[in-house]
Short mmCIF file of C-alpha atoms in Angstrom, two decimals:
data_model
loop_
_atom_site.label_atom_id
_atom_site.label_comp_id
_atom_site.label_asym_id
_atom_site.label_seq_id
_atom_site.Cartn_x
_atom_site.Cartn_y
_atom_site.Cartn_z
CA MET A 26 115.48 90.97 150.29
CA PRO A 27 117.75 93.03 147.54
CA ARG A 28 115.70 95.73 145.58
CA ALA A 29 116.42 93.32 142.30
CA HIS A 30 114.90 90.30 143.38
CA LEU A 31 112.24 92.09 145.09
CA ALA A 32 111.26 93.60 141.80
CA ALA A 33 111.72 90.40 139.95
CA ALA A 34 109.44 88.36 142.10
CA PHE A 35 106.62 90.97 141.90
CA ALA A 36 106.88 91.69 138.64
CA SER A 37 106.69 87.93 137.83
CA ALA A 38 103.43 87.70 139.79
CA LEU A 39 101.96 90.53 137.94
CA VAL A 40 102.58 89.44 134.49
CA ALA A 41 101.28 86.12 135.42
CA ALA A 42 98.26 87.96 136.39
CA GLY A 43 98.02 90.72 134.38
CA ALA A 44 95.48 89.32 131.35
CA ALA A 45 92.88 88.70 134.28
CA GLY A 46 92.83 92.77 134.95
CA CYS A 47 93.12 93.50 130.77
CA GLN A 48 89.37 95.21 130.74
CA THR A 49 88.97 98.58 132.31
CA ASP A 50 86.56 99.02 135.00
CA ALA A 51 84.81 101.93 133.21
CA PRO A 52 81.89 101.27 131.23
CA ALA A 53 81.70 100.43 127.52
CA ALA A 54 80.33 102.81 125.16
CA SER A 55 76.52 102.31 124.65
CA ALA A 56 75.50 104.60 121.41
CA SER A 57 74.49 102.76 118.56
CA THR A 58 76.79 103.13 115.50
CA SER A 59 74.74 100.94 112.89
CA ASP A 60 72.84 104.18 111.49
CA GLY A 61 73.89 104.09 108.07
CA ASP A 62 76.94 102.31 108.65
CA PRO A 63 77.16 98.96 106.60
CA SER A 64 80.45 97.76 108.34
CA VAL A 65 81.21 94.86 110.34
CA PRO A 66 83.17 94.40 113.79
CA GLY A 67 87.00 94.79 113.01
CA GLY A 68 88.37 91.45 113.56
CA ALA A 69 88.07 89.22 116.75
CA ARG A 70 88.83 90.63 120.60
CA ARG A 71 92.49 90.56 121.01
CA MET A 72 95.35 91.94 122.51
CA ARG A 73 98.36 93.11 120.42
CA ARG A 74 102.09 93.82 121.48
CA LEU A 75 103.14 97.33 121.10
CA SER A 76 105.35 97.29 118.00
CA VAL A 77 109.24 98.09 118.22
CA PRO A 78 108.18 101.88 117.02
CA GLU A 79 105.38 102.20 119.29
CA TYR A 80 107.33 100.75 122.22
CA ILE A 81 109.94 103.47 121.26
CA ARG A 82 107.49 106.13 121.14
CA VAL A 83 105.63 105.39 124.20
CA VAL A 84 108.68 105.13 126.29
CA SER A 85 109.64 108.52 124.79
CA ASP A 86 106.61 110.03 125.69
CA LEU A 87 106.18 108.34 129.54
CA VAL A 88 109.92 108.41 130.55
CA GLY A 89 111.47 110.80 128.40
CA VAL A 90 114.58 108.40 127.36
CA LYS A 91 114.99 107.62 123.46
CA VAL A 92 115.32 103.85 123.18
CA SER A 93 117.71 102.94 119.89
CA PRO A 94 115.57 100.63 117.55
CA ASP A 95 118.90 98.61 117.46
CA ARG A 96 118.11 96.91 120.32
CA PHE A 97 115.55 95.07 118.98
CA LEU A 98 115.69 92.23 116.08
CA PRO A 99 113.56 93.12 112.96
CA GLU A 100 109.90 92.77 112.94
CA SER A 101 107.59 92.11 110.04
CA SER A 102 103.78 91.76 109.37
CA ASP A 103 101.74 90.19 106.83
CA THR A 104 99.74 93.47 106.24
CA GLY A 105 102.86 95.44 105.16
CA TYR A 106 102.71 97.64 108.29
CA GLU A 107 104.55 97.32 111.54
CA ASN A 108 101.26 96.86 113.90
CA GLY A 109 99.93 93.51 112.45
CA PRO A 110 98.76 91.47 115.99
CA ASP A 111 99.75 88.06 114.55
CA ASN A 112 103.40 88.83 114.58
CA LEU A 113 103.36 90.94 117.84
CA THR A 114 103.79 88.75 120.59
CA VAL A 115 106.45 88.61 123.27
CA GLN A 116 109.24 85.68 122.29
CA ALA A 117 111.88 84.46 124.58
CA ASP A 118 114.54 86.44 123.29
CA GLN A 119 112.39 89.71 123.04
CA ALA A 120 111.52 89.32 126.84
CA ALA A 121 114.89 89.18 128.00
CA THR A 122 115.22 92.70 125.75
CA PHE A 123 111.88 93.97 127.38
CA GLU A 124 113.12 93.24 130.86
CA GLN A 125 116.72 94.66 130.57
CA LEU A 126 115.17 97.88 129.25
CA ALA A 127 112.63 98.07 132.01
CA GLY A 128 115.52 97.93 134.42
CA GLU A 129 116.92 101.06 132.75
CA LEU A 130 114.06 102.66 132.14
CA ALA A 131 112.66 102.26 135.52
CA LYS A 132 115.54 104.33 137.33
CA PRO A 133 114.74 107.86 135.14
CA ALA A 134 110.66 106.98 135.69
CA ALA A 135 111.49 106.69 139.45
CA ALA A 136 113.61 109.90 139.45
CA ALA A 137 111.14 111.76 137.63
CA GLN A 138 108.33 110.81 140.34
CA LEU A 139 110.41 111.50 143.21
CA ALA A 140 111.51 115.19 142.08
CA GLN A 141 107.63 115.64 141.66
CA CYS A 142 106.64 114.23 145.03
CA ALA A 143 109.47 116.42 146.82
CA GLN A 144 108.17 119.60 144.79
CA ALA A 145 104.55 118.95 145.97
CA GLY A 146 105.64 117.96 149.48
CA GLN A 147 104.03 114.76 149.44
CA ASP A 148 104.47 112.29 152.00
CA VAL A 149 105.07 108.34 150.55
CA THR A 150 101.35 107.58 150.83
CA ALA A 151 100.59 110.61 149.06
CA CYS A 152 103.32 109.97 146.61
CA LYS A 153 102.38 106.00 146.03
CA GLN A 154 98.92 107.53 145.00
CA ALA A 155 100.07 110.36 142.84
CA PHE A 156 102.34 107.55 141.15
CA PHE A 157 99.55 105.15 140.58
CA ASP A 158 97.21 107.96 139.23
CA GLY A 159 99.80 109.47 136.92
CA PHE A 160 102.64 107.14 135.68
CA ALA A 161 100.87 104.08 136.13
CA THR A 162 97.70 105.03 134.63
CA ARG A 163 99.92 106.63 131.54
CA ALA A 164 101.84 103.49 130.86
CA PHE A 165 98.67 101.20 131.17
CA ARG A 166 96.36 103.87 128.84
CA ARG A 167 93.87 103.45 131.42
CA PRO A 168 93.21 103.57 135.31
CA LEU A 169 94.43 100.41 137.04
CA THR A 170 91.82 97.69 137.82
CA SER A 171 91.32 96.73 141.59
CA GLY A 172 93.34 93.85 141.26
CA GLU A 173 96.70 95.52 139.42
CA ALA A 174 96.27 98.32 142.01
CA ASN A 175 96.11 96.12 144.78
CA ARG A 176 99.15 94.12 143.52
CA LEU A 177 101.13 96.71 142.66
CA GLY A 178 100.46 98.34 145.95
CA ALA A 179 101.78 95.25 147.73
CA LEU A 180 104.84 95.46 145.68
CA PHE A 181 105.18 99.33 146.50
CA ASP A 182 104.78 98.63 150.27
CA SER A 183 107.33 95.89 150.28
CA ALA A 184 110.04 97.69 148.40
CA ALA A 185 109.30 100.86 150.38
CA GLY A 186 110.17 98.71 153.77
CA VAL A 187 113.43 97.76 152.25
CA ALA A 188 114.50 100.81 150.21
CA GLY A 189 112.74 103.63 150.91
CA LEU A 190 110.52 105.65 148.63
CA SER A 191 113.17 105.92 145.70
CA GLY A 192 113.32 102.37 145.81
CA ALA A 193 109.73 101.86 145.90
CA LEU A 194 109.28 103.92 143.03
CA GLU A 195 111.69 102.20 140.71
CA THR A 196 110.68 98.68 141.82
CA THR A 197 107.07 99.30 140.86
CA SER A 198 108.06 101.20 137.70
CA LEU A 199 109.86 98.07 136.87
CA ALA A 200 107.24 95.96 137.24
CA ILE A 201 105.00 97.83 135.39
CA LEU A 202 107.37 98.40 132.27
CA GLN A 203 107.22 94.34 132.22
CA SER A 204 103.67 93.96 132.46
CA PRO A 205 101.00 93.08 129.75
CA GLY A 206 98.99 96.27 130.62
CA PHE A 207 102.02 98.48 129.30
CA LEU A 208 103.32 95.83 126.36
CA TYR A 209 99.99 95.14 125.03
CA ARG A 210 97.16 96.90 123.64
CA GLU A 211 94.11 95.89 124.88
CA GLU A 212 91.08 94.98 122.45
CA ILE A 213 88.82 93.10 124.73
CA GLY A 214 85.48 95.39 124.67
CA GLY A 215 82.84 95.37 127.19
CA ALA A 216 79.05 95.46 126.77
CA PRO A 217 77.59 93.82 123.59
CA ALA A 218 77.11 95.58 120.63
CA ASP A 219 73.24 97.02 120.03
CA ASP A 220 72.30 95.14 116.72
CA ALA A 221 75.48 92.65 116.07
CA PRO A 222 75.12 89.29 117.69
CA GLY A 223 78.34 87.93 119.00
CA ALA A 224 80.16 91.48 118.95
CA VAL A 225 81.34 93.95 121.80
CA ARG A 226 82.16 97.62 121.88
CA LEU A 227 85.54 98.51 122.89
CA ALA A 228 85.47 100.02 126.19
CA PRO A 229 86.27 103.87 126.21
CA TYR A 230 89.92 103.85 127.32
CA GLU A 231 90.37 100.97 124.64
CA LEU A 232 88.99 103.35 122.13
CA ALA A 233 91.26 106.00 123.56
CA SER A 234 94.37 103.86 122.57
CA GLU A 235 93.15 102.91 119.27
CA LEU A 236 92.49 106.16 117.96
CA SER A 237 95.75 107.84 119.42
CA PHE A 238 98.02 104.89 118.13
CA LEU A 239 96.12 105.20 114.53
CA LEU A 240 96.68 108.89 114.32
CA THR A 241 99.81 109.57 116.31
CA GLY A 242 101.33 106.45 116.84
CA THR A 243 101.61 106.51 120.64
CA MET A 244 99.76 106.39 123.74
CA PRO A 245 96.57 108.73 124.63
CA ASP A 246 97.34 112.40 125.59
CA ASP A 247 95.96 113.74 128.51
CA ALA A 248 93.13 115.19 126.89
CA LEU A 249 91.98 111.99 125.18
CA LEU A 250 92.38 110.12 128.44
CA ALA A 251 90.28 112.61 130.47
CA ALA A 252 87.42 112.07 127.49
CA ALA A 253 87.55 108.54 127.67
CA GLY A 254 87.04 108.95 131.78
CA SER A 255 84.48 111.42 131.72
CA GLY A 256 82.14 109.48 129.20
CA SER A 257 82.70 111.89 126.20
CA LEU A 258 84.53 109.05 124.16
CA ALA A 259 81.23 106.93 123.29
CA THR A 260 79.86 108.25 119.94
CA PRO A 261 80.97 108.10 116.41
CA ALA A 262 81.08 111.79 116.71
CA ASP A 263 83.26 111.79 119.79
CA LEU A 264 85.53 109.89 118.36
CA ARG A 265 85.77 112.20 115.01
CA ARG A 266 86.16 115.22 117.44
CA GLU A 267 88.74 114.11 119.14
CA ALA A 268 90.50 112.83 116.00
CA ALA A 269 90.30 115.55 114.40
CA ARG A 270 92.11 117.38 117.42
CA LEU A 271 94.86 114.62 117.17
CA LEU A 272 95.27 115.26 113.40
CA ALA A 273 96.41 118.67 113.96
CA THR A 274 99.47 117.67 116.07
CA PRO A 275 103.01 116.88 115.07
CA ALA A 276 102.72 113.46 116.07
CA ALA A 277 99.97 112.91 113.51
CA ARG A 278 101.89 114.36 110.88
CA ALA A 279 104.92 111.99 111.51
CA GLN A 280 102.22 109.00 111.65
CA ARG A 281 100.59 109.70 108.45
CA ARG A 282 104.35 109.98 107.03
CA LEU A 283 104.96 106.74 108.47
CA LEU A 284 101.84 105.36 107.00
CA ILE A 285 102.78 106.63 103.36
CA ASP A 286 106.35 105.37 104.00
CA ASP A 287 105.36 101.53 104.45
CA TRP A 288 102.56 101.80 101.74
CA LEU A 289 105.31 103.02 99.24
CA ALA A 290 108.04 100.70 100.60
CA THR A 291 110.29 103.48 101.11
CA SER A 292 110.85 102.59 104.64
CA ARG A 293 113.35 100.34 103.36
CA LEU A 294 115.65 103.14 101.57
CA ALA A 295 118.09 103.46 104.50
CA SER A 296 119.14 99.63 103.71
CA VAL A 297 119.35 99.69 99.76
CA VAL A 298 122.76 98.82 98.70
CA LYS A 299 123.67 99.46 94.80
CA ASP A 300 126.35 98.03 92.60
CA PRO A 301 129.21 100.72 93.19
CA ALA A 302 130.26 100.07 89.40
CA ALA A 303 126.80 100.54 88.11
CA TYR A 304 126.24 103.54 90.17
CA PRO A 305 129.60 105.00 91.26
CA GLY A 306 127.88 108.27 92.39
CA PHE A 307 125.28 106.74 94.71
CA ASP A 308 126.84 107.21 98.15
CA GLY A 309 125.36 107.74 102.04
CA ALA A 310 124.81 111.68 101.43
CA LEU A 311 122.71 111.13 98.43
CA GLN A 312 120.99 108.41 99.96
CA GLY A 313 120.33 110.64 103.34
CA ALA A 314 119.32 113.55 101.04
CA MET A 315 116.61 111.19 99.03
CA ARG A 316 115.46 110.14 102.78
CA SER A 317 114.96 113.85 103.65
CA GLU A 318 113.40 114.68 100.34
CA LEU A 319 110.72 112.03 100.88
CA ASP A 320 109.87 112.78 104.31
CA LEU A 321 109.38 116.71 103.44
CA PHE A 322 107.29 115.78 100.28
CA TYR A 323 105.29 113.29 102.27
CA ASP A 324 104.56 116.10 104.83
CA PHE A 325 103.63 118.56 102.35
CA ALA A 326 101.36 116.46 99.84
CA VAL A 327 99.64 114.07 102.84
CA SER A 328 99.07 116.30 105.92
CA ASP A 329 96.31 118.67 106.65
CA ARG A 330 94.17 118.65 103.12
CA GLY A 331 96.38 116.61 101.28
CA THR A 332 95.10 114.19 98.60
CA LEU A 333 96.61 111.37 96.61
CA ALA A 334 96.35 113.61 93.67
CA ASP A 335 98.87 115.57 95.47
CA LEU A 336 101.25 112.83 96.30
CA PHE A 337 101.17 111.68 92.66
CA GLY A 338 101.31 114.62 90.81
CA ASP A 339 102.48 117.38 92.49
CA SER A 340 105.84 118.51 91.11
CA THR A 341 106.97 120.44 94.46
CA SER A 342 109.96 118.78 96.10
CA PHE A 343 112.80 119.37 98.67
CA VAL A 344 116.59 119.00 97.83
CA ASP A 345 119.68 120.04 98.97
CA ALA A 346 122.47 121.07 96.53
CA ARG A 347 123.59 116.97 96.47
CA LEU A 348 120.33 116.02 95.34
CA ALA A 349 119.88 119.02 93.01
CA ARG A 350 122.54 117.85 91.03
CA HIS A 351 121.69 114.32 90.86
CA TYR A 352 118.64 115.68 89.26
CA GLY A 353 120.35 117.58 86.97
CA SER A 354 119.54 121.07 88.24
CA ALA A 355 121.00 123.02 90.80
CA GLY A 356 117.62 125.05 91.59
CA GLY A 357 118.92 127.29 93.97
CA ALA A 358 119.25 124.44 96.89
CA THR A 359 122.32 124.77 98.78
CA ASP A 360 124.30 122.20 100.89
CA ALA A 361 122.44 123.19 104.28
CA ASP A 362 118.94 123.14 103.49
CA PHE A 363 116.09 121.53 101.73
CA PRO A 364 114.09 124.53 100.30
CA PRO A 365 111.06 123.91 98.35
CA ILE A 366 111.39 123.81 94.83
CA ALA A 367 109.46 123.19 91.48
CA LEU A 368 110.83 120.31 89.46
CA ASP A 369 110.17 119.81 85.77
CA PRO A 370 106.50 118.94 85.91
CA GLY A 371 106.93 116.76 82.50
CA THR A 372 109.53 114.80 83.96
CA ARG A 373 109.07 114.76 88.00
CA SER A 374 105.80 115.00 89.08
CA GLY A 375 104.48 112.83 92.02
CA VAL A 376 106.29 110.75 94.27
CA LEU A 377 106.62 107.68 91.62
CA THR A 378 109.21 110.04 90.05
CA ARG A 379 111.32 110.96 93.00
CA GLY A 380 114.98 109.26 93.67
CA GLY A 381 114.03 107.67 96.92
CA PHE A 382 111.26 105.68 95.52
CA LEU A 383 113.17 104.56 92.52
CA THR A 384 115.92 103.75 94.17
CA VAL A 385 113.97 101.20 96.24
CA HIS A 386 112.16 100.04 93.49
CA SER A 387 115.26 98.83 91.26
CA GLY A 388 117.70 96.31 91.00
CA TYR A 389 121.09 96.21 92.61
CA GLY A 390 122.86 97.04 89.04
CA ASP A 391 119.75 98.15 86.85
CA SER A 392 116.19 99.67 86.90
CA ASN A 393 114.67 96.56 87.32
CA PRO A 394 111.15 97.28 85.34
CA ILE A 395 109.57 94.22 86.60
CA GLU A 396 109.79 94.87 90.06
CA ARG A 397 108.72 98.41 89.48
CA GLY A 398 105.52 97.04 87.58
CA VAL A 399 104.87 94.29 90.24
CA PHE A 400 105.21 96.89 93.01
CA VAL A 401 102.53 99.44 91.31
CA LEU A 402 100.18 96.92 90.64
CA SER A 403 100.30 95.24 93.81
CA ALA A 404 100.63 97.79 96.59
CA LEU A 405 99.01 100.80 94.26
CA LEU A 406 96.43 99.18 92.73
CA CYS A 407 95.77 96.02 94.91
CA THR A 408 95.84 93.77 91.64
CA PRO A 409 99.14 91.53 92.40
CA PRO A 410 100.26 89.40 89.63
CA ARG A 411 100.31 85.81 89.69
CA PRO A 412 103.41 84.30 91.39
CA PRO A 413 105.65 83.44 88.53
CA PRO A 414 106.48 79.61 88.03
CA PRO A 415 109.23 78.17 89.90
CA ASP A 416 111.68 77.75 86.89
CA ILE A 417 111.51 81.34 85.75
CA PRO A 418 114.66 83.28 86.35
CA ARG A 419 114.24 86.04 89.00
CA THR A 420 117.03 88.12 87.05
CA VAL A 421 117.61 88.88 83.36
CA PRO A 422 121.88 88.52 82.78
CA PRO A 423 123.60 91.88 82.62
CA ASP A 424 124.11 92.82 78.70
CA ASP A 425 125.67 96.10 77.66
CA THR A 426 124.77 95.84 74.10
CA ARG A 427 121.02 96.50 74.56
CA THR A 428 118.88 98.36 76.85
CA THR A 429 117.02 97.18 79.92
CA ARG A 430 113.82 97.30 78.31
CA ASP A 431 115.20 95.20 75.48
CA ARG A 432 116.80 92.85 77.87
CA TYR A 433 113.56 92.43 80.15
CA ALA A 434 111.22 92.43 76.81
CA ALA A 435 112.77 89.12 75.77
CA HIS A 436 111.63 87.31 78.70
CA ALA A 437 107.93 87.73 77.99
CA SER A 438 107.98 86.25 74.24
CA ASN A 439 106.98 82.89 75.84
CA PRO A 440 103.05 82.91 75.43
CA PHE A 441 102.52 81.55 79.00
CA CYS A 442 104.29 84.78 80.37
CA GLN A 443 102.53 87.41 78.37
CA GLY A 444 99.33 87.20 80.25
CA CYS A 445 100.75 88.59 83.16
CA HIS A 446 103.69 90.79 81.62
CA ALA A 447 101.34 92.75 79.57
CA ALA A 448 100.41 94.84 82.99
CA ILE A 449 103.87 94.44 84.66
CA ASP A 450 105.71 95.64 81.65
CA GLY A 451 103.14 98.26 80.46
CA VAL A 452 104.08 99.82 84.03
CA GLY A 453 107.70 99.01 84.43
CA PHE A 454 108.84 100.05 81.29
CA GLY A 455 107.08 103.31 81.06
CA LEU A 456 109.39 104.18 84.14
CA GLU A 457 112.58 103.51 82.20
CA GLN A 458 113.35 107.16 81.66
CA PHE A 459 114.76 106.69 85.40
CA ASP A 460 117.73 104.36 86.07
CA GLY A 461 118.33 102.51 89.36
CA VAL A 462 118.90 105.58 91.84
CA GLY A 463 116.64 107.61 90.03
CA ALA A 464 118.46 109.87 87.82
CA THR A 465 116.75 110.66 84.28
CA ARG A 466 118.38 109.21 81.02
CA THR A 467 117.59 109.27 77.17
CA GLN A 468 120.16 106.97 76.38
CA GLU A 469 121.46 103.37 77.81
CA ASN A 470 124.39 101.74 76.02
CA GLY A 471 124.19 104.15 73.29
CA TYR A 472 120.61 103.31 72.46
CA PRO A 473 117.66 105.38 72.90
CA VAL A 474 115.62 104.45 76.07
CA ASP A 475 112.05 103.99 75.22
CA THR A 476 109.66 105.15 78.06
CA SER A 477 106.16 104.64 76.48
CA GLY A 478 104.11 102.11 78.92
CA LEU A 479 100.47 101.11 78.98
CA LEU A 480 98.42 100.97 82.42
CA VAL A 481 96.09 97.63 81.94
CA ASP A 482 92.68 97.94 83.39
CA GLY A 483 90.70 95.32 84.92
CA ASP A 484 89.11 94.54 81.83
CA GLY A 485 92.30 94.05 79.84
CA THR A 486 92.14 97.49 78.13
CA GLY A 487 95.15 99.62 78.59
CA ALA A 488 95.78 103.52 78.89
CA PRO A 489 98.73 104.47 77.04
CA PHE A 490 101.47 106.90 78.62
CA VAL A 491 105.10 108.15 78.31
CA GLY A 492 107.26 108.43 81.45
CA GLY A 493 106.51 108.47 85.13
CA SER A 494 104.57 111.83 85.47
CA GLN A 495 102.01 110.63 82.88
CA LEU A 496 101.70 107.42 84.80
CA GLY A 497 100.94 109.26 87.96
CA ALA A 498 98.12 111.10 86.53
CA LEU A 499 96.84 108.09 85.08
CA LEU A 500 96.84 106.52 88.51
CA VAL A 501 95.28 109.75 90.15
CA ALA A 502 92.61 109.39 87.40
CA SER A 503 91.74 105.86 87.98
CA PRO A 504 89.47 104.80 91.03
CA ARG A 505 91.79 101.98 91.39
CA LEU A 506 94.06 103.72 93.00
CA SER A 507 91.84 105.43 95.84
CA GLN A 508 89.98 102.00 96.27
CA CYS A 509 93.39 100.30 96.85
CA PHE A 510 94.43 103.22 99.31
CA VAL A 511 91.06 102.74 101.45
CA ARG A 512 92.09 99.04 101.61
CA GLN A 513 95.51 99.78 102.75
CA VAL A 514 94.38 102.33 105.15
CA TYR A 515 91.95 99.85 106.67
CA ARG A 516 94.71 97.40 107.03
CA PHE A 517 97.03 99.92 108.71
CA ALA A 518 94.12 101.02 111.12
CA LEU A 519 93.05 97.39 112.08
CA GLY A 520 96.54 95.78 111.89
CA VAL A 521 94.86 92.68 110.10
CA ALA A 522 94.52 91.65 106.38
CA GLU A 523 90.91 92.36 105.69
CA SER A 524 88.53 89.45 105.03
CA PRO A 525 85.28 88.84 102.93
CA ALA A 526 83.29 90.03 105.70
CA ASP A 527 85.38 93.17 105.91
CA GLN A 528 84.48 94.28 102.20
CA PRO A 529 81.35 96.11 102.81
CA THR A 530 83.14 98.42 105.12
CA ILE A 531 85.94 98.91 102.58
CA ASP A 532 83.38 99.32 99.68
CA ASP A 533 81.39 102.18 101.64
CA LEU A 534 84.64 103.98 102.56
CA SER A 535 85.39 103.83 99.01
CA GLY A 536 82.36 105.30 97.86
CA GLY A 537 83.01 108.27 99.39
CA PHE A 538 86.68 108.78 98.88
CA THR A 539 88.43 109.94 95.47
CA ALA A 540 92.16 110.86 95.04
CA GLN A 541 90.93 114.26 95.09
CA SER A 542 89.44 113.70 98.84
CA ALA A 543 91.47 114.84 101.80
CA ILE A 544 93.42 111.57 103.28
CA ASP A 545 92.58 113.15 106.77
CA ALA A 546 88.76 113.15 105.87
CA LEU A 547 89.10 109.27 105.08
CA LEU A 548 90.42 108.76 108.56
CA LEU A 549 87.83 110.73 109.97
CA ASP A 550 85.01 108.34 108.54
CA LEU A 551 86.98 105.40 109.27
CA VAL A 552 87.11 106.15 112.98
CA GLY A 553 83.33 106.21 113.45
CA ARG A 554 82.63 103.36 111.69
CA ARG A 555 81.70 99.76 113.82
CA ALA A 556 84.92 98.31 112.34
CA PHE A 557 86.74 100.51 114.42
CA LEU A 558 84.33 100.26 117.26
CA GLU A 559 83.56 96.78 117.83
CA ARG A 560 85.17 93.44 117.79
CA TRP A 561 83.85 90.02 117.65
CA THR A 562 84.05 87.24 120.06
CA GLN A 563 85.92 84.18 118.92
CA GLU A 564 82.99 82.22 118.79
CA ALA A 565 81.13 84.78 116.59
CA GLN A 566 83.78 86.00 114.18
CA PRO A 567 82.94 85.28 110.65
#
């Protein structure tokens, strides 16, 4: 039988039987997590497919090949983050893509294993075992179950009889890279939770995957897999110990950056298009400089002991000469680097004043203060305004005889609109010192720009401010920002929008977290909670 047909036949059988072998043979953790923890299990037992970015990172770590994201169709999640399980299943078109990629990746995977076996002087039997203990275990993020080992072993032996050791390695790699054990993250659990009827504890290798994907965005490293296998990934203290180790890695730095990038929606910056007539200076070089500034600023403000106060209040930034000119100051930057510089704290403190953030949160040809206000209320304060009535125009006609503020203020004269727009406009108008690509301005169409704003509180009262730096300071001082961030991190960690049953967890996490708290401390707190360690059975889920 030709190698491709042999691989396809056995891969199909492996996929069909894969769900039956999802749970690891290792025992579930047994230590209680209830002491002082009011949280509940984090959703129902499930399997969620690797998101496209996760797949790309896993393949890079596993095979050493960088897959282009252009190979995939765009994905979305109702949580706003990449890892929502309700959106992550293998559709027909995706199955074809994964199959094609598996065929491409199987060759370098087999070549690497063949070279290792040759270097170790291993015969076919020893090489086969080394392949299962190494590549297959890392791909599945756990040891193979007995059923998987039998099926893959039969595939390997059959392929070896047709195409030798090299063909056996390639054929088996192809099957592994299309299997549920590789494409899906398992959250099935094992033993019942100690004091939560209807809940199960995640098994150690499942915990290793959850921890690694949360903190590094990719599969567990060898040390984490070893901890799971040795029984030292069982208690909240174990999880926090390993989490602290992972947080010190470059991959964790990149993952924290991804969390903030998705939360602030600046991940959309590369796809933003602007009206060239309104913004003739907005080009690819400026757009790329804004992206680099955000990446470097996120690393600076969020990693290690970084806080929300740093993210929304620090005036340190990183610019090249192009972005420095856009900001109105050379600042010692050159075309070749992005050195740290101190921006004017009265104008550009915190991420709300950065060109990339402001460019994303604006219109095609104007600053669109409504979009900016709605985003701050919805994503940063978790208090989204009511949807507008269907007959309300989504845009305001251009008018070069007035300022943007005057144009948009007119639409709120309707008493029906004033209830929501007091809060929306109060935020959005306060950012009017920045145009639609984040350049500062004091005049527009020959009229002074009014950049006074009002941050409306939950009880309807408001705190006045002038400009983006003062808005950032008000957000840092408000507990609503830190509480909303906890909610966002919970969604990011669990991959689902919270339910009423999750509120005690979120409230308790929020009780010890402020804008001055290290973001890493919040992550360390979360990974020891039963919300992270346990799942409901379908029948018991609230």
